[in-house]
Amino acid sequence: MNHLALYEIATGTVIGTISAEIVPDAETGFAYIEFDPSTDPRGWHVIDDVLVPGAVTLPVSVRYTFNEWVDLFPLVEQVAIVTATMSDPLAKLIYDRAQSASGNIDPKDARTLEGLGYLVSKGWVSAATYDRIAAL
């Protein structure tokens, strides 16, 4: 009989244990790793296919709502961006995509950085704002 720690693939967090011959399918979003039955791996994590005891600080992806995102810019830059949307189709596209992604705006996403880079190149956003947001 196998002693298996069941973990969520996306986070590596062990959510329970099973002792069986039947194993979960990776398409369900869960996988398994064998563990020593004299231990209780619940609350542990699987990192690089190794069962790691205790609480592990996992990187958390930062996401912003549209309003949170807008608040990252000084007021003068907010006004410049909104003004630009009235005459520059690319500025309008960047603004609209940020608005539609509300709750899921990732400052590390290449598309986000490319859009910010365009706004900087036009002088509507400062390089200092770009650097501060890119460092989030």
Coordinates of N, CA and C in Angstrom, one line a residue:
M1 N 0.8 -1.2 0.0 CA 0.0 0.0 0.0 C 0.9 1.2 0.0
N2 N 0.5 2.2 -0.8 CA 1.3 3.5 -0.9 C 0.7 4.5 0.1
H3 N 1.6 5.2 0.7 CA 1.2 6.3 1.6 C 1.6 7.6 0.8
L4 N 0.5 8.3 0.4 CA 0.7 9.4 -0.5 C 0.2 10.7 0.1
A5 N 0.9 11.8 0.0 CA 0.5 13.1 0.4 C -0.1 13.7 -0.9
L6 N -1.4 14.1 -0.8 CA -2.1 14.7 -1.9 C -1.9 16.2 -1.8
Y7 N -1.4 16.8 -2.9 CA -1.1 18.2 -3.0 C -1.7 18.9 -4.2
E8 N -1.9 20.2 -4.0 CA -2.4 21.0 -5.1 C -1.2 21.4 -6.0
I9 N -1.3 21.1 -7.3 CA -0.2 21.3 -8.2 C 0.1 22.8 -8.3
A10 N -0.9 23.7 -8.4 CA -0.6 25.1 -8.6 C 0.2 25.7 -7.4
T11 N -0.1 25.3 -6.2 CA 0.6 25.9 -5.0 C 1.6 25.0 -4.4
G12 N 1.5 23.7 -4.6 CA 2.4 22.7 -4.0 C 1.9 22.4 -2.5
T13 N 0.8 22.9 -2.1 CA 0.4 22.7 -0.7 C -0.3 21.4 -0.5
V14 N 0.2 20.7 0.5 CA -0.3 19.4 0.8 C -1.7 19.6 1.5
I15 N -2.7 18.9 1.0 CA -4.0 19.1 1.5 C -4.6 17.9 2.3
G16 N -3.9 16.8 2.2 CA -4.3 15.6 2.9 C -3.4 14.4 2.5
T17 N -3.8 13.3 3.1 CA -3.0 12.1 2.8 C -4.0 11.0 2.4
I18 N -3.5 10.0 1.6 CA -4.2 8.8 1.2 C -3.3 7.6 1.3
S19 N -3.9 6.5 1.5 CA -3.2 5.3 1.5 C -4.0 4.3 0.6
A20 N -3.5 4.2 -0.7 CA -4.3 3.5 -1.7 C -3.4 3.1 -2.8
E21 N -4.0 2.3 -3.7 CA -3.4 2.0 -4.9 C -3.8 2.9 -6.0
I22 N -4.9 3.6 -5.8 CA -5.5 4.5 -6.8 C -4.8 5.9 -6.6
V23 N -4.4 6.6 -7.6 CA -3.7 7.8 -7.5 C -4.5 8.9 -8.3
P24 N -4.4 10.2 -7.9 CA -5.1 11.2 -8.6 C -4.5 11.5 -10.0
D25 N -5.3 12.0 -10.8 CA -4.9 12.4 -12.2 C -4.5 13.9 -12.2
A26 N -3.3 14.2 -12.8 CA -2.8 15.6 -12.8 C -3.8 16.6 -13.5
E27 N -4.7 16.1 -14.3 CA -5.6 16.9 -15.0 C -6.7 17.5 -14.0
T28 N -6.8 16.9 -12.8 CA -7.7 17.4 -11.8 C -7.1 18.6 -11.1
G29 N -5.8 18.9 -11.3 CA -5.2 20.0 -10.6 C -4.5 19.5 -9.3
F30 N -4.5 18.2 -9.1 CA -3.8 17.6 -7.9 C -2.9 16.5 -8.3
A31 N -1.9 16.3 -7.5 CA -0.9 15.2 -7.7 C -0.6 14.6 -6.4
Y32 N 0.3 13.7 -6.3 CA 0.7 13.0 -5.1 C 2.2 12.8 -5.0
I33 N 2.7 12.6 -3.8 CA 4.1 12.3 -3.6 C 4.1 11.4 -2.4
E34 N 5.0 10.4 -2.5 CA 5.0 9.4 -1.4 C 5.7 10.1 -0.1
F35 N 5.2 9.6 1.1 CA 5.7 10.2 2.3 C 5.9 9.1 3.3
D36 N 6.7 9.3 4.3 CA 7.0 8.4 5.4 C 5.7 8.3 6.3
P37 N 5.1 7.2 6.4 CA 3.9 7.1 7.2 C 4.0 7.5 8.7
S38 N 5.2 7.6 9.2 CA 5.4 8.0 10.6 C 5.4 9.5 10.8
T39 N 5.2 10.2 9.7 CA 5.0 11.7 9.7 C 3.6 12.1 9.2
D40 N 3.3 13.3 9.6 CA 2.0 13.8 9.1 C 2.4 15.0 8.2
P41 N 2.3 14.9 6.9 CA 2.7 15.9 5.9 C 1.7 17.0 5.7
R42 N 0.5 17.0 6.3 CA -0.5 18.0 6.1 C 0.1 19.4 6.5
G43 N -0.1 20.3 5.6 CA 0.5 21.7 5.9 C 1.9 21.9 5.3
W44 N 2.5 20.8 4.8 CA 3.8 20.9 4.2 C 3.6 21.3 2.8
H45 N 4.7 21.5 2.0 CA 4.6 21.8 0.6 C 5.5 20.9 -0.2
V46 N 5.1 20.8 -1.5 CA 6.0 20.1 -2.4 C 6.7 21.2 -3.3
I47 N 8.0 21.2 -3.2 CA 8.8 22.2 -4.0 C 9.8 21.4 -4.8
D48 N 9.8 21.6 -6.1 CA 10.7 20.9 -6.9 C 10.7 19.4 -6.7
D49 N 9.5 18.8 -6.6 CA 9.2 17.4 -6.4 C 9.8 16.8 -5.1
V50 N 10.0 17.7 -4.1 CA 10.4 17.3 -2.7 C 9.4 17.8 -1.7
L51 N 9.1 16.9 -0.8 CA 8.2 17.2 0.3 C 8.9 18.0 1.4
V52 N 8.5 19.2 1.6 CA 9.2 20.2 2.5 C 8.3 20.4 3.7
P53 N 8.8 20.1 5.0 CA 8.0 20.3 6.2 C 7.8 21.8 6.5
G54 N 6.7 22.0 7.3 CA 6.5 23.3 7.8 C 5.9 24.3 6.9
A55 N 5.7 25.5 7.4 CA 5.1 26.6 6.6 C 6.3 27.1 5.7
V56 N 5.9 27.3 4.5 CA 6.9 27.8 3.5 C 6.2 29.1 2.9
T57 N 7.0 30.1 2.8 CA 6.5 31.3 2.2 C 6.6 31.2 0.7
L58 N 5.5 31.2 0.1 CA 5.5 31.0 -1.4 C 5.3 32.4 -2.0
P59 N 5.9 32.7 -3.1 CA 5.7 34.0 -3.7 C 4.2 34.2 -4.1
V60 N 3.8 35.4 -3.7 CA 2.4 35.7 -4.0 C 2.3 36.7 -5.2
S61 N 1.6 36.3 -6.2 CA 1.4 37.2 -7.3 C 0.6 38.4 -6.9
V62 N 1.1 39.6 -7.2 CA 0.3 40.8 -6.9 C -0.6 41.1 -8.0
R63 N -1.9 41.4 -7.7 CA -2.9 41.8 -8.7 C -3.6 43.0 -8.2
Y64 N -4.0 43.8 -9.2 CA -4.7 45.1 -8.8 C -6.0 45.2 -9.5
T65 N -7.0 45.8 -8.8 CA -8.2 46.2 -9.4 C -7.9 47.4 -10.3
F66 N -8.8 47.9 -11.1 CA -8.5 49.0 -11.9 C -8.3 50.3 -11.1
N67 N -9.1 50.5 -10.1 CA -9.0 51.7 -9.2 C -7.7 51.6 -8.4
E68 N -7.3 50.5 -7.9 CA -6.0 50.3 -7.2 C -4.9 50.7 -8.2
W69 N -5.0 50.2 -9.4 CA -4.0 50.4 -10.5 C -3.9 51.9 -10.7
V70 N -5.0 52.6 -11.0 CA -5.0 54.0 -11.3 C -4.3 54.8 -10.1
D71 N -4.6 54.3 -8.9 CA -4.0 55.0 -7.7 C -2.5 54.9 -7.6
L72 N -1.9 54.0 -8.4 CA -0.4 53.9 -8.4 C 0.2 55.1 -9.1
F73 N -0.6 55.8 -9.9 CA -0.1 56.9 -10.7 C -0.4 58.3 -10.0
P74 N 0.6 59.2 -10.0 CA 0.3 60.5 -9.4 C -0.9 61.1 -10.2
L75 N -1.7 62.1 -9.6 CA -2.8 62.6 -10.2 C -2.5 63.3 -11.6
V76 N -1.4 64.0 -11.7 CA -1.1 64.6 -13.0 C -0.9 63.6 -14.1
E77 N -0.4 62.4 -13.7 CA -0.2 61.3 -14.7 C -1.5 60.7 -15.1
Q78 N -2.4 60.6 -14.1 CA -3.7 60.0 -14.3 C -4.5 60.9 -15.4
V79 N -4.4 62.2 -15.2 CA -5.0 63.2 -16.1 C -4.4 63.1 -17.5
A80 N -3.1 63.0 -17.5 CA -2.4 62.9 -18.8 C -2.8 61.6 -19.6
I81 N -3.0 60.5 -18.9 CA -3.4 59.3 -19.5 C -4.8 59.4 -20.0
V82 N -5.7 59.9 -19.2 CA -7.1 60.0 -19.6 C -7.2 61.0 -20.8
T83 N -6.5 62.1 -20.8 CA -6.5 63.0 -21.9 C -5.9 62.3 -23.2
A84 N -4.9 61.5 -23.0 CA -4.3 60.8 -24.2 C -5.3 59.9 -24.8
T85 N -6.2 59.3 -24.0 CA -7.1 58.3 -24.5 C -8.1 59.0 -25.5
M86 N -8.2 60.3 -25.5 CA -9.1 61.0 -26.4 C -8.5 61.2 -27.8
S87 N -7.2 61.1 -27.9 CA -6.6 61.3 -29.2 C -5.6 60.2 -29.7
D88 N -5.2 59.4 -28.8 CA -4.2 58.4 -29.2 C -4.9 57.0 -29.0
P89 N -5.1 56.3 -30.2 CA -5.8 55.0 -30.1 C -5.0 53.9 -29.2
L90 N -3.7 54.0 -29.3 CA -2.9 53.0 -28.5 C -3.1 53.3 -27.0
A91 N -3.1 54.6 -26.6 CA -3.3 54.9 -25.2 C -4.7 54.5 -24.8
K92 N -5.7 54.6 -25.7 CA -7.1 54.2 -25.4 C -7.1 52.7 -25.2
L93 N -6.4 51.9 -26.0 CA -6.4 50.5 -25.9 C -5.7 50.1 -24.6
I94 N -4.6 50.7 -24.2 CA -4.0 50.3 -23.0 C -4.9 50.6 -21.8
Y95 N -5.6 51.7 -21.8 CA -6.5 52.1 -20.8 C -7.7 51.1 -20.7
D96 N -8.3 50.8 -21.8 CA -9.4 49.9 -21.9 C -9.0 48.5 -21.4
R97 N -7.9 48.0 -21.8 CA -7.4 46.7 -21.4 C -7.2 46.6 -19.9
A98 N -6.6 47.7 -19.3 CA -6.4 47.7 -17.9 C -7.8 47.7 -17.2
Q99 N -8.8 48.5 -17.7 CA -10.1 48.6 -17.1 C -10.8 47.2 -17.2
S100 N -10.6 46.5 -18.3 CA -11.3 45.2 -18.5 C -10.6 44.1 -17.7
A101 N -9.3 44.3 -17.3 CA -8.6 43.3 -16.5 C -8.7 43.6 -15.0
S102 N -9.6 44.5 -14.6 CA -9.7 44.9 -13.2 C -9.8 43.7 -12.3
G103 N -9.0 43.7 -11.3 CA -8.9 42.6 -10.3 C -7.8 41.7 -10.7
N104 N -7.2 41.8 -11.9 CA -6.2 40.9 -12.4 C -5.1 41.6 -13.1
I105 N -4.8 42.9 -12.8 CA -3.7 43.6 -13.4 C -2.5 43.2 -12.7
D106 N -1.5 42.7 -13.4 CA -0.3 42.2 -12.9 C 0.9 43.1 -13.3
P107 N 1.5 43.8 -12.4 CA 2.6 44.7 -12.8 C 3.8 44.0 -13.4
K108 N 3.9 42.7 -13.3 CA 5.0 41.9 -13.8 C 4.8 41.4 -15.2
D109 N 3.5 41.5 -15.6 CA 3.1 40.9 -17.0 C 3.8 41.8 -18.0
A110 N 4.3 41.1 -19.0 CA 5.0 41.8 -20.1 C 4.1 42.8 -20.8
R111 N 2.9 42.5 -21.0 CA 1.9 43.4 -21.6 C 1.7 44.7 -20.8
T112 N 1.7 44.5 -19.5 CA 1.6 45.7 -18.6 C 2.8 46.6 -18.7
L113 N 4.0 46.0 -18.7 CA 5.2 46.8 -18.8 C 5.3 47.4 -20.2
E114 N 4.9 46.7 -21.2 CA 4.9 47.3 -22.6 C 4.0 48.5 -22.6
G115 N 2.8 48.4 -22.1 CA 1.9 49.5 -22.1 C 2.4 50.7 -21.3
L116 N 3.0 50.4 -20.1 CA 3.6 51.5 -19.3 C 4.8 52.1 -20.1
G117 N 5.6 51.3 -20.8 CA 6.7 51.8 -21.6 C 6.2 52.8 -22.6
Y118 N 5.1 52.4 -23.3 CA 4.5 53.3 -24.3 C 4.1 54.6 -23.7
L119 N 3.4 54.6 -22.5 CA 3.0 55.8 -21.9 C 4.2 56.7 -21.5
V120 N 5.3 56.0 -21.1 CA 6.5 56.8 -20.7 C 7.1 57.4 -22.0
S121 N 7.1 56.6 -23.1 CA 7.7 57.2 -24.3 C 7.0 58.4 -24.8
K122 N 5.7 58.5 -24.5 CA 4.9 59.6 -24.9 C 5.0 60.8 -23.9
G123 N 5.6 60.5 -22.8 CA 5.7 61.6 -21.8 C 4.5 61.7 -20.8
W124 N 3.6 60.8 -20.9 CA 2.4 60.9 -20.1 C 2.6 60.3 -18.7
V125 N 3.6 59.4 -18.6 CA 4.0 58.8 -17.3 C 5.5 58.9 -17.2
S126 N 6.0 59.2 -16.0 CA 7.4 59.4 -15.8 C 8.1 58.0 -15.7
A127 N 9.4 58.1 -15.9 CA 10.3 56.9 -15.8 C 10.3 56.4 -14.3
A128 N 10.2 57.4 -13.4 CA 10.2 57.1 -12.0 C 9.0 56.3 -11.6
T129 N 7.8 56.6 -12.2 CA 6.6 55.9 -11.9 C 6.7 54.5 -12.5
Y130 N 7.2 54.4 -13.8 CA 7.4 53.1 -14.4 C 8.3 52.2 -13.5
D131 N 9.4 52.7 -13.0 CA 10.4 52.0 -12.2 C 9.7 51.5 -10.9
R132 N 8.9 52.4 -10.3 CA 8.3 52.1 -9.0 C 7.2 50.9 -9.2
I133 N 6.5 51.0 -10.3 CA 5.4 50.0 -10.6 C 6.1 48.7 -11.0
A134 N 7.1 48.8 -11.8 CA 7.8 47.6 -12.3 C 8.5 46.8 -11.1
A135 N 8.8 47.5 -10.0 CA 9.4 46.9 -8.9 C 8.4 46.3 -7.9
L136 N 7.1 46.4 -8.2 CA 6.1 45.9 -7.3 C 6.1 44.4 -7.3

